[in-house]
Amino acid sequence: MPQALDWLRTAEACFRDDYGSLQRGLLTSVFGLVTGLGRIFHLQDMDDVGFALLSGGRRCPTRQVVGAWRRHVPWYEVDAFCRRTCPWHLIEGADALVSYDEHTLPRWTRKFHIPKGYITTRNKHMRCEKLFYSYEVQQNRYLAVRAAPGDWELRDWAVPAVQQVLRYGQPRSLHALFDAGAGKADADVRALWDVVDAHPKVTVTLRACRYPHRVRQWKQLPSGLFVPYEEPGACVAAPPKEIRLAETQTILKDETAAQAIRTLICREVVPGPKKDRWHPLHTTSTQEPRAVLTTFRSRQHHEQAYRVSKHDEFLDAVPCGYNKDSPNRMRPGFQRGPMQMIGWLVALVYNAVADFAAGLDGDYEGCHVSTLQRKFFNRPGRLYSTPQALIVYLDPFAEQEALLPQIDRVNAERHRLPWLDNRLLVISVSPQENTGPGP
C-alpha cells in the first residue's frame, strides 16, 4: 500500500531513531496487519522474501527488533504521529456524523495490579485497558484514537473527543453519537449539552441509561403518545417486528422543567411471554423521532469496524500499556505510547484497506480485511530485482481483472523504495491462460 510510505516519512519526522529500528518496526507492524500476521512472535516462523522486502529489508525481521521498537515509543512522539496522520480531510467542510466509543482490551495478568473495567462480552469487571476511537459512520473510516487505563470511561473522554473533532476536523456541522457510557450520570449528559450550547453546529444523540426510576416513568406515558411502525424481521423469513416511538422530556437531577432535554422512547414489541424492550435516546436534534432513531442506528458501523479490527487485524493483541519493568507490581504505572501507536496503525490499515476495496473494479466496497487478504493480498508471485527497479510479477488468479485499476494507479505514481536503494516499484499480473472449451 502506497500509504505506508507516507506513514514512514511522517514517522521519521516524529520519532527519534537512536537504534535504527524505526523503519523496520513501523513497516513490519503495518504489513503484518495487512498480511494477517497474528502475533509478533509469529515472526520467528516467517521465511518469505516478499514479506522481507515489504518490511524494509532483504531478510525477514526478528521479533526482538520489532518488539523492542514497539515497546519503547514515547507517548508524546506517538501523539505527534497521530495528529499528522488523522484523516481530518474526510470531514473538513462537510456534515459529519461521528460515533465515539471505547474498545476494551482484557488483560490476564495477575502479576501486576492494574485498574479494572467492565467487559461487556464477559459481563464482569476485570483488569483491562481501553482504546477510545472516533469513527465517521457515513464514510466508514476511523478519525482518531486515545489509549487509556481500564478505569477510564466513555464519559471521561466524551467532551474532549467532540472538541478534538471540532478543532482539527473543522466540519460544517457535527452530529455526535454516543452509547450509554457517555451519560451514566445526569452531570455527564449536561456536560455534552453545554458543548451544544457553545457550538450551535453540534448535535448530540446519546443512548440514555435505563435506570429503574426512569423506566417506570416511561412506562407510565399515555399509549396515545406512541406511534407504531413496522420494520423488517431479523432474517428473510421472519415476520416484521413492531416498534412504537414516543417523544417526552427528561428533567435532569437538580434542574428545572425549563431545562428539560428532549428524549425519544423506542419501545420494541416482543411477542410472547417476554417483556418489551425499551430503547431511550437523549438528543438535541430537531428531526422527527424515526429519523433520529435511524441516524443513531448507523452507529452500528462503528461496532462492526471493531469486530473486523479485532478478528482480521488482531486489535486485542496490541502491546500492554502498563510498565512491565516497574519495580512496584502494585502500581506499575501506565505508558500509553506503544498501545496507542499500534492501535492507531490498526485504524490506519483499516482505512487504507477500505480505500483499496473502493478502488477495485467490481463490487468489493465494504469487504472485510480478511476477504481482501484471501483474494488479493496473499498471492504467490515472482520478484525480479534490477539496479533501477523491483518488479513484482503476480501469478494468475481468478479475480485479477478487478485488481488492474489499482495496479495501474500504483505504477503511474512511480513509488520508490528507500530501503532498496531507492528502486522503482513496478507491479504486474501474469495473463490468465485461456484453456478453451473442454473435449
Short mmCIF file of C-alpha atoms in Angstrom, two decimals:
data_model
loop_
_atom_site.label_atom_id
_atom_site.label_comp_id
_atom_site.label_asym_id
_atom_site.label_seq_id
_atom_site.Cartn_x
_atom_site.Cartn_y
_atom_site.Cartn_z
CA MET A 1 0.00 0.00 0.00
CA PRO A 2 1.49 3.37 -1.01
CA GLN A 3 0.09 4.92 2.18
CA ALA A 4 2.75 3.04 4.16
CA LEU A 5 5.46 5.18 2.51
CA ASP A 6 3.65 8.33 3.66
CA TRP A 7 3.34 6.95 7.20
CA LEU A 8 7.05 6.11 7.20
CA ARG A 9 8.01 9.65 6.18
CA THR A 10 5.70 11.08 8.86
CA ALA A 11 7.15 8.74 11.49
CA GLU A 12 10.71 9.75 10.58
CA ALA A 13 9.71 13.35 11.28
CA CYS A 14 8.07 12.49 14.62
CA PHE A 15 10.21 9.74 16.21
CA ARG A 16 13.78 9.61 17.33
CA ASP A 17 15.60 6.63 15.86
CA ASP A 18 18.60 6.14 18.13
CA TYR A 19 18.88 2.42 17.34
CA GLY A 20 17.95 2.40 13.66
CA SER A 21 14.86 0.24 14.19
CA LEU A 22 12.13 2.74 13.25
CA GLN A 23 11.81 1.77 9.59
CA ARG A 24 11.78 -1.97 10.25
CA GLY A 25 9.48 -1.71 13.25
CA LEU A 26 6.90 0.51 11.55
CA LEU A 27 6.76 -1.35 8.23
CA THR A 28 6.60 -4.74 9.92
CA SER A 29 3.78 -3.55 12.18
CA VAL A 30 1.86 -2.22 9.16
CA PHE A 31 2.31 -5.09 6.74
CA GLY A 32 1.89 -7.67 9.47
CA LEU A 33 -1.68 -6.34 9.78
CA VAL A 34 -2.14 -6.35 6.00
CA THR A 35 -1.00 -9.94 5.55
CA GLY A 36 -2.68 -11.34 8.68
CA LEU A 37 0.32 -11.83 10.96
CA GLY A 38 -1.50 -12.66 14.19
CA ARG A 39 1.16 -12.09 16.84
CA ILE A 40 4.61 -10.58 16.84
CA PHE A 41 6.23 -13.84 17.94
CA HIS A 42 4.99 -15.40 14.67
CA LEU A 43 7.88 -13.56 13.03
CA GLN A 44 10.24 -16.28 14.20
CA ASP A 45 8.49 -18.67 11.77
CA MET A 46 8.35 -16.19 8.89
CA ASP A 47 10.58 -17.01 5.92
CA ASP A 48 9.18 -15.13 2.95
CA VAL A 49 11.24 -12.88 0.69
CA GLY A 50 8.20 -10.82 -0.29
CA PHE A 51 7.38 -10.01 3.33
CA ALA A 52 11.05 -9.21 3.98
CA LEU A 53 11.06 -6.61 1.18
CA LEU A 54 7.72 -5.20 2.35
CA SER A 55 9.01 -4.78 5.89
CA GLY A 56 12.10 -2.80 4.95
CA GLY A 57 14.91 -5.30 4.42
CA ARG A 58 16.23 -8.23 2.43
CA ARG A 59 15.62 -10.74 5.23
CA CYS A 60 12.61 -11.21 7.44
CA PRO A 61 12.74 -9.14 10.64
CA THR A 62 13.18 -10.66 14.06
CA ARG A 63 10.57 -10.28 16.74
CA GLN A 64 13.23 -8.92 19.12
CA VAL A 65 13.98 -5.88 16.93
CA VAL A 66 10.35 -5.12 16.13
CA GLY A 67 9.16 -5.77 19.67
CA ALA A 68 11.83 -3.54 21.17
CA TRP A 69 10.82 -0.66 18.90
CA ARG A 70 7.12 -1.09 19.69
CA ARG A 71 7.64 -1.25 23.45
CA HIS A 72 9.73 1.91 23.72
CA VAL A 73 7.92 4.53 21.63
CA PRO A 74 7.20 7.53 23.93
CA TRP A 75 3.68 8.89 24.17
CA TYR A 76 4.50 12.42 23.00
CA GLU A 77 6.05 11.16 19.77
CA VAL A 78 3.05 8.88 19.24
CA ASP A 79 0.70 11.83 19.77
CA ALA A 80 2.61 13.81 17.13
CA PHE A 81 2.35 10.91 14.68
CA CYS A 82 -1.38 10.51 15.35
CA ARG A 83 -2.05 14.22 14.86
CA ARG A 84 -0.28 14.25 11.50
CA THR A 85 -1.94 11.11 10.17
CA CYS A 86 -5.54 11.64 11.34
CA PRO A 87 -7.74 11.80 8.20
CA TRP A 88 -9.40 15.08 9.07
CA HIS A 89 -9.77 15.89 5.37
CA LEU A 90 -12.67 13.43 5.28
CA ILE A 91 -14.91 15.75 7.28
CA GLU A 92 -13.46 19.18 6.57
CA GLY A 93 -16.32 21.44 5.49
CA ALA A 94 -18.76 18.50 5.49
CA ASP A 95 -21.77 17.42 7.53
CA ALA A 96 -20.02 14.87 9.73
CA LEU A 97 -21.74 12.01 11.52
CA VAL A 98 -19.21 10.78 14.10
CA SER A 99 -19.55 7.92 16.56
CA TYR A 100 -17.50 7.87 19.76
CA ASP A 101 -16.97 4.60 21.55
CA GLU A 102 -14.45 2.59 23.53
CA HIS A 103 -12.85 -0.75 22.78
CA THR A 104 -11.89 -2.67 25.89
CA LEU A 105 -8.77 -4.85 25.87
CA PRO A 106 -8.85 -7.53 28.60
CA ARG A 107 -5.53 -8.16 30.33
CA TRP A 108 -4.95 -11.51 32.01
CA THR A 109 -2.01 -10.54 34.19
CA ARG A 110 -2.01 -11.47 37.86
CA LYS A 111 1.48 -10.25 38.50
CA PHE A 112 0.69 -6.56 38.01
CA HIS A 113 -2.14 -4.72 39.73
CA ILE A 114 -3.78 -2.60 37.02
CA PRO A 115 -7.21 -0.89 37.05
CA LYS A 116 -10.33 -2.87 36.29
CA GLY A 117 -13.10 -2.04 33.89
CA TYR A 118 -16.34 -3.56 32.70
CA ILE A 119 -16.02 -6.14 29.91
CA THR A 120 -19.34 -6.37 28.08
CA THR A 121 -18.54 -9.66 26.33
CA ARG A 122 -17.88 -11.33 29.69
CA ASN A 123 -20.38 -9.32 31.72
CA LYS A 124 -17.99 -8.64 34.58
CA HIS A 125 -15.29 -6.28 35.82
CA MET A 126 -11.74 -7.40 35.22
CA ARG A 127 -8.28 -5.99 34.56
CA CYS A 128 -8.23 -4.23 31.22
CA GLU A 129 -7.09 -1.26 29.16
CA LYS A 130 -9.06 0.82 26.69
CA LEU A 131 -8.80 2.47 23.30
CA PHE A 132 -11.22 5.33 22.59
CA TYR A 133 -11.91 5.83 18.88
CA SER A 134 -13.73 8.48 16.87
CA TYR A 135 -15.35 7.00 13.76
CA GLU A 136 -17.07 8.62 10.77
CA VAL A 137 -20.01 6.30 10.17
CA GLN A 138 -21.06 7.71 6.77
CA GLN A 139 -17.65 7.04 5.22
CA ASN A 140 -16.74 4.09 7.48
CA ARG A 141 -13.34 5.46 8.46
CA TYR A 142 -11.55 5.90 11.78
CA LEU A 143 -10.72 9.52 12.66
CA ALA A 144 -8.74 9.49 15.93
CA VAL A 145 -7.72 7.36 18.90
CA ARG A 146 -6.72 7.71 22.54
CA ALA A 147 -5.34 4.97 24.80
CA ALA A 148 -6.30 4.96 28.49
CA PRO A 149 -6.23 2.76 31.61
CA GLY A 150 -9.09 0.40 32.30
CA ASP A 151 -10.82 2.61 34.88
CA TRP A 152 -11.46 5.35 32.32
CA GLU A 153 -14.98 5.51 30.94
CA LEU A 154 -16.51 6.95 27.80
CA ARG A 155 -17.92 9.86 29.77
CA ASP A 156 -14.37 10.90 30.74
CA TRP A 157 -13.41 11.30 27.08
CA ALA A 158 -16.70 12.36 25.51
CA VAL A 159 -16.38 16.15 25.71
CA PRO A 160 -12.64 16.30 24.78
CA ALA A 161 -13.32 13.97 21.83
CA VAL A 162 -16.03 16.24 20.44
CA GLN A 163 -13.81 19.28 20.89
CA GLN A 164 -10.95 17.47 19.13
CA VAL A 165 -13.08 16.80 16.06
CA LEU A 166 -14.32 20.40 16.00
CA ARG A 167 -10.82 21.82 16.34
CA TYR A 168 -8.95 19.67 13.83
CA GLY A 169 -11.69 18.39 11.52
CA GLN A 170 -13.43 21.75 11.00
CA PRO A 171 -16.73 20.19 9.82
CA ARG A 172 -19.61 22.31 8.61
CA SER A 173 -21.81 20.51 11.12
CA LEU A 174 -21.24 17.65 13.53
CA HIS A 175 -23.74 15.06 14.75
CA ALA A 176 -22.09 13.16 17.61
CA LEU A 177 -23.37 9.69 18.52
CA PHE A 178 -22.70 8.15 21.93
CA ASP A 179 -23.53 4.92 23.66
CA ALA A 180 -24.94 4.96 27.18
CA GLY A 181 -21.46 5.01 28.74
CA ALA A 182 -21.17 8.72 27.93
CA GLY A 183 -24.16 9.63 30.10
CA LYS A 184 -24.07 7.45 33.20
CA ALA A 185 -24.77 10.47 35.39
CA ASP A 186 -27.01 13.43 34.67
CA ALA A 187 -23.96 15.70 35.04
CA ASP A 188 -22.33 13.88 32.12
CA VAL A 189 -25.39 14.46 29.96
CA ARG A 190 -25.44 18.14 30.91
CA ALA A 191 -21.74 18.48 30.01
CA LEU A 192 -22.48 17.31 26.46
CA TRP A 193 -25.48 19.64 26.23
CA ASP A 194 -23.20 22.50 27.31
CA VAL A 195 -20.97 21.73 24.31
CA VAL A 196 -24.03 22.03 22.07
CA ASP A 197 -24.87 25.40 23.65
CA ALA A 198 -21.32 26.61 23.00
CA HIS A 199 -21.20 25.28 19.41
CA PRO A 200 -24.52 25.69 17.56
CA LYS A 201 -23.33 23.48 14.68
CA VAL A 202 -23.07 20.47 17.01
CA THR A 203 -25.88 17.94 17.54
CA VAL A 204 -25.67 15.17 20.13
CA THR A 205 -27.65 11.93 20.27
CA LEU A 206 -27.00 9.77 23.29
CA ARG A 207 -28.48 6.45 24.32
CA ALA A 208 -29.98 7.05 27.73
CA CYS A 209 -29.29 4.79 30.67
CA ARG A 210 -32.26 2.61 31.60
CA TYR A 211 -32.33 3.38 35.30
CA PRO A 212 -35.33 1.82 37.07
CA HIS A 213 -36.94 5.09 38.11
CA ARG A 214 -36.70 6.44 34.56
CA VAL A 215 -38.07 3.24 33.01
CA ARG A 216 -41.06 3.46 35.38
CA GLN A 217 -41.73 7.00 34.17
CA TRP A 218 -41.54 5.95 30.51
CA LYS A 219 -43.91 3.04 31.07
CA GLN A 220 -46.46 5.44 32.55
CA LEU A 221 -46.59 7.56 29.36
CA PRO A 222 -50.05 7.56 27.73
CA SER A 223 -50.35 4.97 24.99
CA GLY A 224 -51.59 7.67 22.63
CA LEU A 225 -48.10 9.21 22.54
CA PHE A 226 -46.62 6.12 20.90
CA VAL A 227 -46.67 5.93 17.11
CA PRO A 228 -46.39 2.36 15.75
CA TYR A 229 -44.06 1.40 12.89
CA GLU A 230 -43.28 -1.89 11.20
CA GLU A 231 -39.70 -2.93 10.47
CA PRO A 232 -38.21 -5.97 8.71
CA GLY A 233 -37.62 -9.04 10.85
CA ALA A 234 -34.28 -10.40 11.98
CA CYS A 235 -33.93 -12.61 8.89
CA VAL A 236 -35.53 -13.10 5.47
CA ALA A 237 -38.34 -15.40 6.52
CA ALA A 238 -39.01 -13.75 9.89
CA PRO A 239 -42.24 -11.77 10.37
CA PRO A 240 -41.92 -8.00 10.62
CA LYS A 241 -41.34 -6.57 14.06
CA GLU A 242 -43.26 -3.69 15.58
CA ILE A 243 -41.74 -0.66 17.27
CA ARG A 244 -43.51 2.27 18.90
CA LEU A 245 -41.95 5.71 19.15
CA ALA A 246 -42.84 8.45 21.60
CA GLU A 247 -41.34 11.80 22.49
CA THR A 248 -41.08 13.19 26.01
CA GLN A 249 -38.92 15.46 28.17
CA THR A 250 -36.45 14.40 30.83
CA ILE A 251 -35.62 16.63 33.79
CA LEU A 252 -32.07 16.03 34.92
CA LYS A 253 -31.08 15.93 38.57
CA ASP A 254 -31.17 19.30 40.38
CA GLU A 255 -32.59 21.05 37.29
CA THR A 256 -35.92 22.67 36.49
CA ALA A 257 -38.57 21.83 33.93
CA ALA A 258 -37.34 24.68 31.76
CA GLN A 259 -34.03 22.84 31.35
CA ALA A 260 -35.62 19.51 30.39
CA ILE A 261 -34.00 17.73 27.46
CA ARG A 262 -35.70 16.01 24.53
CA THR A 263 -36.00 12.23 24.95
CA LEU A 264 -37.22 9.72 22.38
CA ILE A 265 -38.58 6.40 23.61
CA CYS A 266 -38.40 3.41 21.28
CA ARG A 267 -40.49 0.50 22.54
CA GLU A 268 -39.76 -2.73 20.70
CA VAL A 269 -42.78 -5.01 21.00
CA VAL A 270 -41.71 -8.59 21.73
CA PRO A 271 -44.40 -11.23 21.16
CA GLY A 272 -44.91 -13.97 23.66
CA PRO A 273 -44.15 -14.08 27.36
CA LYS A 274 -41.00 -11.92 27.12
CA LYS A 275 -41.06 -8.27 28.11
CA ASP A 276 -40.91 -5.45 25.58
CA ARG A 277 -37.54 -3.80 25.06
CA TRP A 278 -37.13 -0.09 25.78
CA HIS A 279 -34.52 1.94 23.90
CA PRO A 280 -34.42 5.60 25.06
CA LEU A 281 -32.41 8.33 23.33
CA HIS A 282 -31.50 11.81 24.57
CA THR A 283 -31.00 14.16 21.63
CA THR A 284 -30.63 17.80 20.67
CA SER A 285 -31.76 17.06 17.12
CA THR A 286 -34.93 18.67 15.77
CA GLN A 287 -35.64 15.85 13.33
CA GLU A 288 -38.69 13.63 13.65
CA PRO A 289 -38.26 10.68 16.04
CA ARG A 290 -37.92 7.97 13.40
CA ALA A 291 -35.23 9.93 11.54
CA VAL A 292 -33.26 10.36 14.79
CA LEU A 293 -33.57 6.63 15.51
CA THR A 294 -32.37 5.73 12.01
CA THR A 295 -29.40 8.07 12.35
CA PHE A 296 -28.43 6.64 15.71
CA ARG A 297 -28.64 3.09 14.40
CA SER A 298 -25.90 3.90 11.90
CA ARG A 299 -23.54 3.77 14.89
CA GLN A 300 -23.58 0.03 14.30
CA HIS A 301 -21.00 0.61 11.55
CA HIS A 302 -18.58 1.59 14.32
CA GLU A 303 -19.27 -1.63 16.21
CA GLN A 304 -18.76 -3.60 13.01
CA ALA A 305 -15.40 -1.89 12.49
CA TYR A 306 -14.34 -3.08 15.95
CA ARG A 307 -15.29 -6.65 15.04
CA VAL A 308 -13.28 -6.53 11.82
CA SER A 309 -10.31 -4.90 13.56
CA LYS A 310 -10.40 -7.50 16.33
CA HIS A 311 -10.72 -10.64 14.21
CA ASP A 312 -8.92 -9.62 10.99
CA GLU A 313 -6.27 -7.22 12.35
CA PHE A 314 -5.86 -8.66 15.87
CA LEU A 315 -6.70 -5.44 17.67
CA ASP A 316 -6.70 -7.22 21.03
CA ALA A 317 -3.02 -8.10 20.51
CA VAL A 318 -1.76 -4.50 20.79
CA PRO A 319 1.05 -4.04 23.36
CA CYS A 320 0.15 -3.58 27.01
CA GLY A 321 0.09 -0.09 28.45
CA TYR A 322 1.28 -0.98 31.93
CA ASN A 323 5.01 -0.92 32.66
CA LYS A 324 6.28 -4.49 32.95
CA ASP A 325 9.67 -3.20 34.19
CA SER A 326 8.15 -1.35 37.13
CA PRO A 327 9.75 -2.25 40.49
CA ASN A 328 6.37 -1.85 42.19
CA ARG A 329 4.00 -4.52 40.89
CA MET A 330 1.09 -2.97 42.77
CA ARG A 331 1.47 0.35 40.97
CA PRO A 332 3.18 -0.33 37.64
CA GLY A 333 2.13 2.93 36.01
CA PHE A 334 0.66 3.43 32.55
CA GLN A 335 2.55 4.09 29.31
CA ARG A 336 0.08 4.72 26.53
CA GLY A 337 2.64 5.21 23.76
CA PRO A 338 3.02 1.59 22.50
CA MET A 339 -0.65 0.71 22.90
CA GLN A 340 -1.88 3.86 21.19
CA MET A 341 0.67 3.55 18.37
CA ILE A 342 -0.28 0.03 17.35
CA GLY A 343 -3.97 0.72 17.97
CA TRP A 344 -3.74 3.66 15.57
CA LEU A 345 -1.85 1.61 12.96
CA VAL A 346 -4.74 -0.87 13.09
CA ALA A 347 -7.11 2.02 12.30
CA LEU A 348 -4.90 3.40 9.53
CA VAL A 349 -4.63 -0.01 7.87
CA TYR A 350 -8.42 -0.44 8.18
CA ASN A 351 -8.92 2.90 6.40
CA ALA A 352 -6.32 2.12 3.73
CA VAL A 353 -7.82 -1.31 3.02
CA ALA A 354 -11.26 0.29 2.70
CA ASP A 355 -9.83 2.78 0.17
CA PHE A 356 -8.21 -0.12 -1.68
CA ALA A 357 -11.52 -2.02 -1.86
CA ALA A 358 -13.32 1.06 -3.15
CA GLY A 359 -10.77 1.39 -5.99
CA LEU A 360 -11.17 -2.18 -7.25
CA ASP A 361 -13.09 -2.90 -10.42
CA GLY A 362 -16.22 -4.55 -9.11
CA ASP A 363 -18.46 -4.71 -6.07
CA TYR A 364 -15.80 -5.01 -3.37
CA GLU A 365 -16.52 -1.93 -1.30
CA GLY A 366 -17.23 -2.91 2.29
CA CYS A 367 -15.39 -6.23 2.11
CA HIS A 368 -13.68 -7.32 5.32
CA VAL A 369 -9.93 -7.18 5.63
CA SER A 370 -9.68 -10.97 5.75
CA THR A 371 -11.63 -11.24 2.47
CA LEU A 372 -9.21 -8.94 0.68
CA GLN A 373 -6.27 -10.77 2.22
CA ARG A 374 -7.54 -14.03 0.78
CA LYS A 375 -8.42 -12.63 -2.65
CA PHE A 376 -5.71 -10.06 -3.37
CA PHE A 377 -3.02 -9.57 -0.72
CA ASN A 378 -1.62 -13.03 0.00
CA ARG A 379 -0.94 -14.04 -3.60
CA PRO A 380 2.04 -16.04 -4.92
CA GLY A 381 4.33 -14.50 -7.49
CA ARG A 382 7.89 -13.81 -8.55
CA LEU A 383 10.26 -10.96 -7.72
CA TYR A 384 12.81 -9.52 -10.12
CA SER A 385 15.34 -7.00 -8.84
CA THR A 386 17.29 -4.81 -11.28
CA PRO A 387 19.61 -1.92 -10.40
CA GLN A 388 16.76 0.51 -11.11
CA ALA A 389 13.53 -1.32 -10.20
CA LEU A 390 11.85 -4.04 -8.16
CA ILE A 391 9.39 -5.90 -10.37
CA VAL A 392 6.56 -7.81 -8.67
CA TYR A 393 5.10 -10.36 -11.08
CA LEU A 394 1.95 -11.94 -9.65
CA ASP A 395 0.85 -15.39 -10.72
CA PRO A 396 -2.55 -15.53 -12.44
CA PHE A 397 -5.59 -15.85 -10.18
CA ALA A 398 -9.35 -15.84 -10.55
CA GLU A 399 -10.24 -12.21 -9.85
CA GLN A 400 -7.12 -10.46 -11.07
CA GLU A 401 -9.05 -8.27 -13.53
CA ALA A 402 -10.53 -6.39 -10.57
CA LEU A 403 -7.02 -5.54 -9.37
CA LEU A 404 -5.84 -3.95 -12.64
CA PRO A 405 -7.09 -0.38 -11.89
CA GLN A 406 -5.20 -0.37 -8.58
CA ILE A 407 -2.04 -1.73 -10.21
CA ASP A 408 -2.20 0.92 -12.94
CA ARG A 409 -2.65 3.61 -10.30
CA VAL A 410 0.33 2.46 -8.23
CA ASN A 411 2.59 2.15 -11.28
CA ALA A 412 1.55 5.61 -12.50
CA GLU A 413 2.51 7.15 -9.16
CA ARG A 414 6.06 5.73 -9.53
CA HIS A 415 6.77 4.88 -5.92
CA ARG A 416 10.37 4.24 -4.89
CA LEU A 417 11.54 2.06 -2.02
CA PRO A 418 14.12 3.87 0.13
CA TRP A 419 15.29 0.68 1.84
CA LEU A 420 16.14 -0.92 -1.55
CA ASP A 421 18.49 1.78 -2.83
CA ASN A 422 15.51 3.84 -3.98
CA ARG A 423 14.43 1.28 -6.59
CA LEU A 424 11.24 1.91 -8.54
CA LEU A 425 8.33 -0.37 -7.63
CA VAL A 426 6.64 -1.99 -10.64
CA ILE A 427 3.72 -4.42 -10.26
CA SER A 428 2.44 -6.71 -13.00
CA VAL A 429 -0.02 -9.59 -13.28
CA SER A 430 0.50 -12.65 -15.45
CA PRO A 431 -2.15 -13.01 -18.17
CA GLN A 432 -4.67 -15.72 -17.49
CA GLU A 433 -4.34 -18.80 -19.67
CA ASN A 434 -7.30 -19.45 -21.91
CA THR A 435 -7.56 -23.21 -22.00
CA GLY A 436 -10.65 -23.11 -24.23
CA PRO A 437 -13.61 -25.46 -24.08
CA GLY A 438 -13.07 -28.95 -22.85
CA PRO A 439 -13.26 -32.03 -25.06
#
